[in-house]
Amino acid sequence: EAGVAQSPRYKIIEKRQSVAFWCNPISGHATLYWYQQILGQGPKLLIQFQNNGVVDDSQLPKDRFSAERLKGVDSTLKIQPAKLEDSAVYLCASSLAGGGTDTQYFGPGTRLTVL
Amino acid sequence: QKEVEQDPGPLSVPEGAIVSLNCTYSNSAFQYFMWYRQYSRKGPELLMYTYSSGNKEDGRFTAQVDKSSKYISLFIRDSQPSDSATYLCATPNQAGTALIFGKGTTLSVSS
């Protein structure tokens, strides 16, 4: 079974530029998550989708971050404009149903450096 | 107070040692706890989960929850260099949807 795919793996941008990340979850998984992991910290949820609807985006900085999940499959996360403090690894995860006890499978992440 | 607290270490042990990794949590309503393992430049992967109080064993790994003290532990017996990774404790948020993670403890096992 293929895992969660993410691209790009690495991205370096200047502050105030925009950037987009892409995620392809495990086939058949209804729930998709985007987490932000700052160096030395645990992952922090940014947004959760159930199929193509948003379940939780309470910690998404909506003035600069946006995300969409088209047709309930792939998802993109965008940052515009980027700030220095956005330097982090952006992890995508998926789970079959989305309950709190449902196993989440993580992709390898996209490492973003903002200069 | 953070909902899940974890000492980031780093922790260095020789091969064969018994390792104890610990977390504390603040909300007594939390009942389901997970340990994720994250290798360098990889995403986290689920290692073990436990419900409420008690122990759960899986090979060389034992997860333990003490609800009275709000303490979560992961024990690794006969540690191996391949166990070198960051270990993250986690629990579902109050909505029961996404996970709240600790900071992670970085473990290094030397041969």
XYZ file of N, CA, C and O in Angstrom, chain B residues 27-73:
188
model
N -5.097 17.489 31.099
C -6.545 17.306 31.073
C -6.916 15.881 31.470
O -6.615 14.928 30.747
N -7.571 15.758 32.607
C -7.926 14.426 33.111
C -8.945 13.715 32.210
O -9.189 12.524 32.371
N -9.546 14.438 31.276
C -10.512 13.819 30.361
C -9.824 13.007 29.265
O -10.465 12.180 28.611
N -8.534 13.235 29.063
C -7.810 12.469 28.043
C -7.770 10.999 28.457
O -7.447 10.678 29.596
N -8.073 10.127 27.501
C -8.120 8.702 27.849
C -7.330 7.823 26.898
O -7.129 6.646 27.171
N -6.915 8.375 25.787
C -6.277 7.567 24.751
C -4.929 8.205 24.450
O -4.866 9.403 24.178
N -3.902 7.400 24.529
C -2.553 7.956 24.406
C -1.750 7.147 23.396
O -1.867 5.920 23.323
N -0.946 7.854 22.647
C -0.154 7.225 21.602
C 1.316 7.611 21.723
O 1.640 8.678 22.254
N 2.145 6.738 21.246
C 3.565 7.037 21.067
C 3.879 6.917 19.583
O 3.586 5.892 18.959
N 4.434 7.997 19.042
C 4.895 8.001 17.671
C 6.418 8.044 17.673
O 7.037 8.668 18.540
N 7.019 7.413 16.677
C 8.457 7.434 16.494
C 8.736 8.186 15.198
O 8.075 7.950 14.175
N 9.715 9.093 15.263
C 10.051 9.887 14.082
C 11.547 9.816 13.825
O 12.346 10.350 14.605
N 11.928 9.150 12.738
C 13.318 9.125 12.326
C 13.656 10.450 11.643
O 12.772 11.148 11.123
N 14.942 10.757 11.620
C 15.396 12.019 11.059
C 14.908 12.177 9.618
O 15.034 11.256 8.803
N 14.317 13.314 9.334
C 13.828 13.674 8.011
C 12.723 12.737 7.495
O 12.557 12.551 6.283
N 11.984 12.153 8.436
C 10.833 11.328 8.086
C 9.621 11.836 8.855
O 9.750 12.595 9.814
N 8.430 11.379 8.433
C 7.235 11.696 9.192
C 7.091 10.766 10.386
O 7.675 9.684 10.412
N 6.311 11.171 11.391
C 6.076 10.287 12.542
C 5.313 9.026 12.111
O 4.498 9.076 11.189
N 5.585 7.924 12.822
C 4.824 6.695 12.595
C 4.357 6.161 13.940
O 5.083 6.237 14.937
N 3.153 5.645 13.951
C 2.578 5.148 15.198
C 3.346 3.933 15.687
O 3.544 2.956 14.964
N 3.760 3.997 16.947
C 4.482 2.899 17.566
C 3.548 2.064 18.440
O 3.465 0.853 18.316
N 2.833 2.740 19.340
C 1.931 2.049 20.258
C 0.830 2.996 20.701
O 1.004 4.216 20.658
N -0.270 2.418 21.161
C -1.316 3.227 21.789
C -1.847 2.490 23.010
O -1.776 1.255 23.091
N -2.375 3.248 23.965
C -2.989 2.658 25.158
C -4.239 3.448 25.509
O -4.318 4.653 25.268
N -5.182 2.750 26.102
C -6.381 3.382 26.639
C -6.252 3.509 28.142
O -5.735 2.610 28.802
N -6.699 4.606 28.682
C -6.847 4.821 30.114
C -5.601 4.370 30.892
O -4.502 4.635 30.498
N -5.801 3.701 31.968
C -4.669 3.285 32.793
C -4.183 1.896 32.427
O -4.866 1.125 31.779
N -2.975 1.607 32.881
C -2.449 0.267 32.695
C -1.290 0.210 31.743
O -0.801 1.224 31.262
N -0.856 -1.012 31.497
C 0.303 -1.271 30.647
C -0.112 -1.928 29.341
O -1.112 -2.645 29.286
N 0.694 -1.716 28.318
C 0.551 -2.461 27.077
C 1.932 -2.804 26.570
O 2.798 -1.930 26.510
N 2.134 -4.051 26.224
C 3.453 -4.508 25.818
C 3.424 -4.955 24.360
O 2.469 -5.579 23.892
N 4.502 -4.613 23.629
C 4.638 -5.050 22.235
C 6.116 -5.278 21.976
O 6.865 -4.329 21.747
N 6.530 -6.531 22.091
C 7.948 -6.845 21.895
C 8.798 -6.180 22.957
O 8.570 -6.355 24.148
N 9.749 -5.360 22.511
C 10.642 -4.713 23.465
C 10.053 -3.419 24.043
O 10.679 -2.766 24.874
N 8.878 -3.052 23.611
C 8.271 -1.781 23.998
C 7.099 -2.001 24.960
O 6.282 -2.887 24.759
N 7.049 -1.163 26.003
C 5.929 -1.182 26.945
C 5.440 0.243 27.136
O 6.240 1.130 27.448
N 4.145 0.453 26.947
C 3.541 1.755 27.195
C 2.737 1.671 28.477
O 2.062 0.686 28.737
N 2.831 2.717 29.274
C 2.185 2.728 30.582
C 1.501 4.064 30.809
O 2.041 5.116 30.445
N 0.310 4.034 31.374
C -0.408 5.259 31.713
C -0.763 5.216 33.190
O -1.289 4.215 33.678
N -0.482 6.296 33.886
C -0.880 6.453 35.285
C -1.809 7.653 35.350
O -1.361 8.800 35.371
N -3.117 7.392 35.374
C -4.089 8.484 35.323
C -4.078 9.313 36.601
O -4.384 10.502 36.569
N -3.726 8.690 37.721
C -3.764 9.439 38.973
C -2.740 10.567 38.972
O -2.981 11.631 39.539
N -1.605 10.338 38.305
C -0.580 11.381 38.255
C -0.489 12.025 36.879
O 0.370 12.875 36.652
N -1.360 11.612 35.946
C -1.379 12.145 34.577
C 0.008 11.985 33.940
O 0.586 12.947 33.409
N 0.482 10.772 33.982
C 1.854 10.454 33.559
C 1.798 9.338 32.528
O 1.112 8.341 32.716
N 2.515 9.524 31.404
C 2.570 8.519 30.337
C 4.033 8.112 30.172
O 4.909 8.989 30.146
N 4.281 6.815 30.059
C 5.662 6.357 29.904
C 5.776 5.362 28.755
O 4.828 4.625 28.469
